[in-house]
Coordinates of C-alpha atoms in Angstrom, one line a residue:
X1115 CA -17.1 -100.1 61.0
X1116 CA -20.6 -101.3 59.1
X1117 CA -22.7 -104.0 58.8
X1118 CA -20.8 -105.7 56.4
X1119 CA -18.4 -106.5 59.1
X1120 CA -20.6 -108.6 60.4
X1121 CA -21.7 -111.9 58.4
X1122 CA -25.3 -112.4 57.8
X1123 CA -27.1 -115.5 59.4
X1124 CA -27.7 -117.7 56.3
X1125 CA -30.0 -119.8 58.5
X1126 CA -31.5 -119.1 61.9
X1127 CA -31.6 -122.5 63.2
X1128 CA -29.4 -123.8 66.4
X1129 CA -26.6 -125.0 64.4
X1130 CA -25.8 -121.6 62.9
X1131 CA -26.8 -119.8 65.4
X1132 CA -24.1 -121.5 67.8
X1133 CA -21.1 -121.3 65.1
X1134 CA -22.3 -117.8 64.4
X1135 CA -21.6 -116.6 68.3
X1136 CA -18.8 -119.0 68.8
X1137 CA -17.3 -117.1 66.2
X1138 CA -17.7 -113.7 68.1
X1139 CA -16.7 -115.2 71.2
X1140 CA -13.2 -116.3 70.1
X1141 CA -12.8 -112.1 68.5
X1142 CA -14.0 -111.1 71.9
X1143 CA -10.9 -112.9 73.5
X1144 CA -8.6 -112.3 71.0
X1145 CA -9.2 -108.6 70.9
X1146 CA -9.4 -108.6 74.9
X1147 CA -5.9 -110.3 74.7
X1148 CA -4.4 -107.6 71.8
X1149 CA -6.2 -104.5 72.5
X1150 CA -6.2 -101.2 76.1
X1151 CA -8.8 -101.4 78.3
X1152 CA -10.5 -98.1 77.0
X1153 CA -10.0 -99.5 73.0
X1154 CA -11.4 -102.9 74.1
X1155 CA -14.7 -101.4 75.7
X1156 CA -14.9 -98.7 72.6
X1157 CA -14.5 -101.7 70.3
X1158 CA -17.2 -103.8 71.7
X1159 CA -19.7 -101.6 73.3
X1160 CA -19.4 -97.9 72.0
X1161 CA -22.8 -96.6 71.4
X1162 CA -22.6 -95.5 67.3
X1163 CA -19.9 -98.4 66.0
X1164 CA -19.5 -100.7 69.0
X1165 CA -19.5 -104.2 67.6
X1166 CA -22.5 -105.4 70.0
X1167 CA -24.7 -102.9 68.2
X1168 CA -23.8 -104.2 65.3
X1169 CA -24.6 -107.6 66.0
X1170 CA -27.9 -106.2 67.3
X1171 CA -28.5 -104.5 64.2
X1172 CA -27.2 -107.3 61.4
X1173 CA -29.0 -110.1 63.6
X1174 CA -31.6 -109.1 66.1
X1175 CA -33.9 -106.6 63.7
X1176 CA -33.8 -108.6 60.7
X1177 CA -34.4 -111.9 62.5
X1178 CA -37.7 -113.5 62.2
X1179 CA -40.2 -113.0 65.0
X1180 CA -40.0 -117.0 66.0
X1181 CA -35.5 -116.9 66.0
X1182 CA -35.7 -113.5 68.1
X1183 CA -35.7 -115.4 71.9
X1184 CA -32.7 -117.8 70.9
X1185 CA -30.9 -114.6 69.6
X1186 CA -31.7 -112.5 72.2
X1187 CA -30.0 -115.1 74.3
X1188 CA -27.2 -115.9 73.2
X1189 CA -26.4 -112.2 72.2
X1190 CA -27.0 -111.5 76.3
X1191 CA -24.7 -114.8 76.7
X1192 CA -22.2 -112.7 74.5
X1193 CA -22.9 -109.3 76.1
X1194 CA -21.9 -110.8 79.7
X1195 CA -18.6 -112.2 78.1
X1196 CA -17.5 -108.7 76.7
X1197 CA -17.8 -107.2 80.3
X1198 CA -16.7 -109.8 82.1
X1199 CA -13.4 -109.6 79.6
X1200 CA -13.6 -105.4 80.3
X1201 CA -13.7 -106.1 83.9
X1202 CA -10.7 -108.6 83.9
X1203 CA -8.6 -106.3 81.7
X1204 CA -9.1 -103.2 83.6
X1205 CA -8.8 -104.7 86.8
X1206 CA -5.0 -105.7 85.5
X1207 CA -3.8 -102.8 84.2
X1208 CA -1.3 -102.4 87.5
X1209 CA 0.0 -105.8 86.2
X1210 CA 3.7 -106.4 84.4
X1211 CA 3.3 -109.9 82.5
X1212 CA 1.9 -111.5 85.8
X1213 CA 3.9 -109.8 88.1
X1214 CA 2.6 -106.5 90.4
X1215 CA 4.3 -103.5 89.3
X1216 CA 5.8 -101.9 93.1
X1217 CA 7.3 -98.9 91.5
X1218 CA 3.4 -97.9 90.6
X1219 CA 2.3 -95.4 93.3
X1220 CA -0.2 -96.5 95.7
X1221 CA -3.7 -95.1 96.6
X1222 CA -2.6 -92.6 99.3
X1223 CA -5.6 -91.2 101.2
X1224 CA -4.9 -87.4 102.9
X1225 CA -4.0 -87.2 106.2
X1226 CA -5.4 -84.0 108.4
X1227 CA -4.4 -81.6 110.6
X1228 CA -5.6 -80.7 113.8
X1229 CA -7.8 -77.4 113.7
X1230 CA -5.8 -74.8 114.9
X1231 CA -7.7 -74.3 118.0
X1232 CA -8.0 -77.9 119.4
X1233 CA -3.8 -77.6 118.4
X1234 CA -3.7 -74.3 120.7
X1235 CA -5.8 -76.1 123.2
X1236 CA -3.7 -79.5 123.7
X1237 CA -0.3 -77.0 124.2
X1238 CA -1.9 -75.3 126.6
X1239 CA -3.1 -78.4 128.7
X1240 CA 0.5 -80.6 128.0
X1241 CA 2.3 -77.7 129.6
X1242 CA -0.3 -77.7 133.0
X1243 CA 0.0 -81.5 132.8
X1244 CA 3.8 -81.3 132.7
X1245 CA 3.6 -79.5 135.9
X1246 CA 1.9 -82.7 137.2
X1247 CA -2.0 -81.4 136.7
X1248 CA -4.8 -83.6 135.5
X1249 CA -7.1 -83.1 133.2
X1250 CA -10.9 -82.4 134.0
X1251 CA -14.4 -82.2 131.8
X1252 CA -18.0 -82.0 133.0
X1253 CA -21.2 -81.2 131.0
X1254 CA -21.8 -77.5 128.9
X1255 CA -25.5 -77.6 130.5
X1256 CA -25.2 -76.5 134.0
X1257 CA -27.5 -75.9 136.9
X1258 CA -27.6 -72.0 138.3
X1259 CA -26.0 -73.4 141.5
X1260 CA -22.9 -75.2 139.8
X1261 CA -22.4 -72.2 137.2
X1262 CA -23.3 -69.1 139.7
X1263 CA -24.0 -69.5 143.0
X1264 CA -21.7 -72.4 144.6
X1265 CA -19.1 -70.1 142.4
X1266 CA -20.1 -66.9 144.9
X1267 CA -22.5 -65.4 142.6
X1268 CA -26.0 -65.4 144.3
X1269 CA -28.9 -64.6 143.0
X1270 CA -29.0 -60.8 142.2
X1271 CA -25.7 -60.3 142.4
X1272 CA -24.3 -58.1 140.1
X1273 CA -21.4 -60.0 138.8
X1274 CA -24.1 -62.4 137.3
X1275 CA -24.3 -59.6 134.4
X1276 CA -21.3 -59.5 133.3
X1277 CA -21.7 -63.2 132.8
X1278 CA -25.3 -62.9 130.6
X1279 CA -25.8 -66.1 129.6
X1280 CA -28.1 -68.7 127.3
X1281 CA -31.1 -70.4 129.4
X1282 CA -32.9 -73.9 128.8
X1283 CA -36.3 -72.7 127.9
X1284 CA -39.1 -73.6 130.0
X1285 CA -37.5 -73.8 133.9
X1286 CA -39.6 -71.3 135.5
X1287 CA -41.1 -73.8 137.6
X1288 CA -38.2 -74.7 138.9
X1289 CA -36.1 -73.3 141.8
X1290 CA -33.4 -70.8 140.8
X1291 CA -31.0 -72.9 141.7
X1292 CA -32.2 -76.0 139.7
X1293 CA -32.5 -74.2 136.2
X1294 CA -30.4 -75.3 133.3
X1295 CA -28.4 -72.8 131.3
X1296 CA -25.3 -73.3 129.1
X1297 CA -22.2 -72.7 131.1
X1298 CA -20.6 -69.8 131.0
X1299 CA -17.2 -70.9 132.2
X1300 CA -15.1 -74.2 133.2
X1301 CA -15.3 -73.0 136.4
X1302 CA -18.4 -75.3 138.1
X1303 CA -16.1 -78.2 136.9
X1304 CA -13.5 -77.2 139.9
X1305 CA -16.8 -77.3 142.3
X1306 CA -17.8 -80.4 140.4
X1307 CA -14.2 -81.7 141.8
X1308 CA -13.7 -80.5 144.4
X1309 CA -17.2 -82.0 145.6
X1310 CA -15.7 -85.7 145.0
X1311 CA -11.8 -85.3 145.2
X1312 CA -9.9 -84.3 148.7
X1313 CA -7.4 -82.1 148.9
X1314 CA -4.6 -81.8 147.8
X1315 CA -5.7 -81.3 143.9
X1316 CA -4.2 -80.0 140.6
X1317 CA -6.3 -80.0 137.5
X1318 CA -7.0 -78.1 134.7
X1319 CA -10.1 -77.7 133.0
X1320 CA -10.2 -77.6 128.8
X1321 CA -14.0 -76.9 127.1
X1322 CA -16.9 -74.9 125.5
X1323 CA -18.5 -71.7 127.3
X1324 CA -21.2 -69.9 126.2
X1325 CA -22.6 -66.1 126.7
X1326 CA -25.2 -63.9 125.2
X1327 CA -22.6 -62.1 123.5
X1328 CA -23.1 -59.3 120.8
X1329 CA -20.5 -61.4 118.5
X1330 CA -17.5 -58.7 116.4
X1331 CA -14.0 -59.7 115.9
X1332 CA -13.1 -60.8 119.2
X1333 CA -16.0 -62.0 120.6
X1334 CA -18.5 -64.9 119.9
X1335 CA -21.4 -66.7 121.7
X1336 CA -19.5 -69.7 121.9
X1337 CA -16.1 -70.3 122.4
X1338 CA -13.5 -72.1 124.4
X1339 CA -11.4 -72.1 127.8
X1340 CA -8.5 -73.6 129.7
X1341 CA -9.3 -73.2 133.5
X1342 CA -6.6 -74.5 136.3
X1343 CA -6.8 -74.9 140.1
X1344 CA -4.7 -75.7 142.3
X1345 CA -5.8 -76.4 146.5
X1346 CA -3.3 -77.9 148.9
X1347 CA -2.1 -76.6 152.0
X1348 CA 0.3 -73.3 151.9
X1349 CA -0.5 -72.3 148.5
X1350 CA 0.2 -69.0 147.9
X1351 CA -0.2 -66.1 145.5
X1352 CA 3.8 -66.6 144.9
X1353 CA 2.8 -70.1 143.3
X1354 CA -0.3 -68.6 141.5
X1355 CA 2.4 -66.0 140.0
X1356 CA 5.4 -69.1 139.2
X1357 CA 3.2 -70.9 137.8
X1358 CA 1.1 -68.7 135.0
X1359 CA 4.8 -67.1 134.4
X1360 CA 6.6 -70.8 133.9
X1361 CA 3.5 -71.6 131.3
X1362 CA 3.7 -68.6 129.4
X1363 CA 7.2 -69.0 128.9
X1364 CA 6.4 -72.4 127.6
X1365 CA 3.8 -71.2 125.7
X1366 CA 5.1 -67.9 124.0
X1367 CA 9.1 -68.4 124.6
X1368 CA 11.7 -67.4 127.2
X1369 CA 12.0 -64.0 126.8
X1370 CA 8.1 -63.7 127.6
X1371 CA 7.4 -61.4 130.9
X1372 CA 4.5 -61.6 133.0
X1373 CA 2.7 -58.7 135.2
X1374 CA -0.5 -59.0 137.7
X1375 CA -3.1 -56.3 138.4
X1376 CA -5.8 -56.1 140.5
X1377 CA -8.9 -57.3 139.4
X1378 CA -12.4 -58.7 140.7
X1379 CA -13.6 -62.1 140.7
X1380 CA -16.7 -63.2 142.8
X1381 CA -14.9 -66.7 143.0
X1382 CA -11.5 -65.5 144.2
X1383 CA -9.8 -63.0 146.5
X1384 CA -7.7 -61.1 145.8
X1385 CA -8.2 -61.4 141.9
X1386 CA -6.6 -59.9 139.4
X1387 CA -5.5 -59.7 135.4
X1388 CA -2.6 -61.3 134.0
X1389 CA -0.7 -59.4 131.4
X1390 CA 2.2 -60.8 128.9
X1391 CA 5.0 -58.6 127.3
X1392 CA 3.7 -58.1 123.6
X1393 CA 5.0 -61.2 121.8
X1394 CA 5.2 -59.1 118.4
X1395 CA 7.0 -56.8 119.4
X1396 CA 9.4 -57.5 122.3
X1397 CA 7.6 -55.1 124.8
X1398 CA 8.8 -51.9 123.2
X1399 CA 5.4 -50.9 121.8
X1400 CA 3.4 -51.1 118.5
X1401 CA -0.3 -51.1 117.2
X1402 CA -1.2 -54.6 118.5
X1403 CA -0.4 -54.0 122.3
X1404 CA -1.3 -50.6 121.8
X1405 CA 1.8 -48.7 121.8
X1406 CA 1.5 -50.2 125.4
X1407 CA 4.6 -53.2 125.3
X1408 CA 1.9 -55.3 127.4
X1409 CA -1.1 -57.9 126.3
X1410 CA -3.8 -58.5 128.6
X1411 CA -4.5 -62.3 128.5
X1412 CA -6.0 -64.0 131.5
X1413 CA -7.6 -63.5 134.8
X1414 CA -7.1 -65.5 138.4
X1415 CA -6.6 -65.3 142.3
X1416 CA -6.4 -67.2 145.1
X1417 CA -10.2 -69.2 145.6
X1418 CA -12.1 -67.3 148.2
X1419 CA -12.7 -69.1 151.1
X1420 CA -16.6 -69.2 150.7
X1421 CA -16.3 -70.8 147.8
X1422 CA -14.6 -74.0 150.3
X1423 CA -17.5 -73.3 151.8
X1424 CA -19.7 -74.5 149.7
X1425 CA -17.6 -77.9 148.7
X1426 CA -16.2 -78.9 152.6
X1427 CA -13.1 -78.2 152.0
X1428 CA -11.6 -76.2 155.5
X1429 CA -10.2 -72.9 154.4
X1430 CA -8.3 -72.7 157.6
X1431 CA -6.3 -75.7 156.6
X1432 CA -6.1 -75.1 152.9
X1433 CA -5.5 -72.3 150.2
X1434 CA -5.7 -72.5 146.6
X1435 CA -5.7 -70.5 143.4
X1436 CA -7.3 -70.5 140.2
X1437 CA -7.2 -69.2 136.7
X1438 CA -8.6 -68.6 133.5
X1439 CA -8.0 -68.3 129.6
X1440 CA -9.9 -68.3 126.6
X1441 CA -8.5 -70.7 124.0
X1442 CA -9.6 -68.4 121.3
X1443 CA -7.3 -65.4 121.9
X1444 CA -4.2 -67.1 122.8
X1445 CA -4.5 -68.7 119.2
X1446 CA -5.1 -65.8 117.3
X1447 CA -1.9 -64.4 118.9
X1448 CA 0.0 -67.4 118.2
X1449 CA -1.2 -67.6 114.6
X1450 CA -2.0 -63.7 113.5
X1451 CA -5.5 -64.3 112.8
X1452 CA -7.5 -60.4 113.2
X1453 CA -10.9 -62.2 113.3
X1454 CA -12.0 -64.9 115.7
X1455 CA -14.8 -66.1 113.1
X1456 CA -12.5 -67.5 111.0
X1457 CA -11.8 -70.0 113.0
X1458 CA -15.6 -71.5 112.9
X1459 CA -15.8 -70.7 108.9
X1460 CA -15.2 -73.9 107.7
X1461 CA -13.1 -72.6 105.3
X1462 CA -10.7 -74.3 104.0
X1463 CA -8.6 -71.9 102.5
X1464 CA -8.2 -70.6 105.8
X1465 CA -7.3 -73.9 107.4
X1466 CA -4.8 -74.9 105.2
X1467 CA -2.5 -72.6 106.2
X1468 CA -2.2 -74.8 108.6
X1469 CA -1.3 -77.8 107.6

């Protein structure tokens, strides 16, 4: 394109200056008709050989100093009609004739997943809540009585250091009792319920714990669990034995065996350590369950009666068990994931292996 495209005013008065624009106007629609989207707006408005800098160029710098305010309006007037025309046209390009084009694909936005660990933690609460438990939550910042010491931990105790945790600064004028720290278990949820449900009660506890922990492969200063209980009268550690071996099977398969040792919990009595034939390798030994056949994966017991104690409940009249398991290693079983920080990388690479 040059200048000589564009015809030079032979007068600047209103007359010519209105069949001079009228003229551009009518190109502007015929070319808007004829010509793409992306052609059209190069045509018009690109920023060497656009027509409109043309027009500004053959018109607007060689007008006299008294036509430039009539030129400059119209020539805006003119500007607004080639983008109103782009606008139009690009807004159509979908369009057959008049008619919406269906077979076009649509704007399709990407649907997520669910992070492998709230996934891990949802299968492990639908199989308690098929067995007819409910579901329980209460708050991550806990008093020393809910977290320790209605739990059988007083103050001193030893058992409190295995269980190092993270303190709300600025409690020491409080009593012990009173002072805020971030859980370290589910566990002052079952007092928590216990306190405001009678017996008989089946829950099961899903949420965030937190310990000073020196954080490596397996370990982090946050993570999650899935805590159950169970109280009602004549409950046994036969049913705290059916019951983790019916959910493991529903967890890890059929062929999954189950195997208790003797622990210690300050909260229950007897205690002890709930171990799984090694899901990788069928029990017959290799480097994950340590040439062993057997996995280590949660603790429990039957609730000591001191800690009924402490909620009204009668232990003469009822028994109950409880248990525990962190949401974290049962996934990195499930998934073969060697590093528990992965899962709190953000990562996506990592995530959508997943999906």
């Amino acid at each position: 394109m040059s200048t000589e495209q564009i015809p030079q005013l032979a007068s600047y008065d209103e007359a010519a200056l209105a069949q001079a624009f009228a003229a551009l106007a009518e190109e502007v629609s015929a070319s808007a008709a004829q010509m793409p989207a992306e052609e059209f707006r190069l045509h018009w408005l690109g920023r060497k050989q656009g027509r409109l800098k043309l027009v500004s160029e053959a018109w607007l710098k060689t007008a006299p100093p008294d036509a430039r305010k009539p030129l400059g309006i119209r020539f805006n007037e003119l500007k607004q009609q080639i983008e109103q025309a782009l606008s139009t046209e690009s807004g159509s390009d979908v369009q057959v004739g008049d008619a919406l084009d269906i077979t076009l694909p649509g704007t399709r936005r990407t649907i997520g997943i669910e992070h492998p660990l709230v996934k891990t933690s949802n299968e492990i609460v639908a199989v308690f809540k098929a067995m007819g438990y409910s579901v329980a939550t209460g708050p991550e910042v806990e008093t020393d009585y809910y977290n320790f010491e209605s739990l059988n931990f007083p103050p001193n105790h030893p058992a409190r250091d295995t269980q190092d945790t993270l303190v709300v600064a600025a409690q020491e004028s409080k009593p012990l009792r009173e002072r805020l720290l971030m859980r370290t278990h589910t566990s002052p949820v079952q007092i928590r319920t216990m306190e405001s449900i009678a017996p008989p009660l089946r829950i099961v506890i899903p949420g965030n714990v937190y310990r000073n922990e020196a954080e490596d492969a397996t370990h982090l200063a946050r993570f999650q669990q899935v805590e159950g209980l169970c109280v009602d009268t004549n409950i046994t550690f036969s049913d705290l034995k059916g019951t983790l071996d019916h959910a493991m099977k529903a967890l890890f398969g059929s062929s999954v065996k189950t195997r208790f040792f003797p622990s210690f919990f300050p909260f229950t009595e007897p205690s002890a350590d709930m171990q799984i034939s090694c899901i990788f390798c069928g029990g017959k030994g290799c480097k994950k369950c340590k040439h062993s056949g057997w996995i280590e994966l949660l603790g429990c017991g039957m609730v000591d009666p001191a800690v009924f104690g402490f909620v009204g409940y009668d232990p003469a009249k009822y028994s109950g068990f409880a248990f525990g398991m962190g949401v974290e290693r049962i996934a990195m079983m499930k998934y073969g994931v060697t590093s528990v920080g992965n899962f709190y990388s953000a990562d996506m690479r990592f995530l959508e292996q997943f999906a």
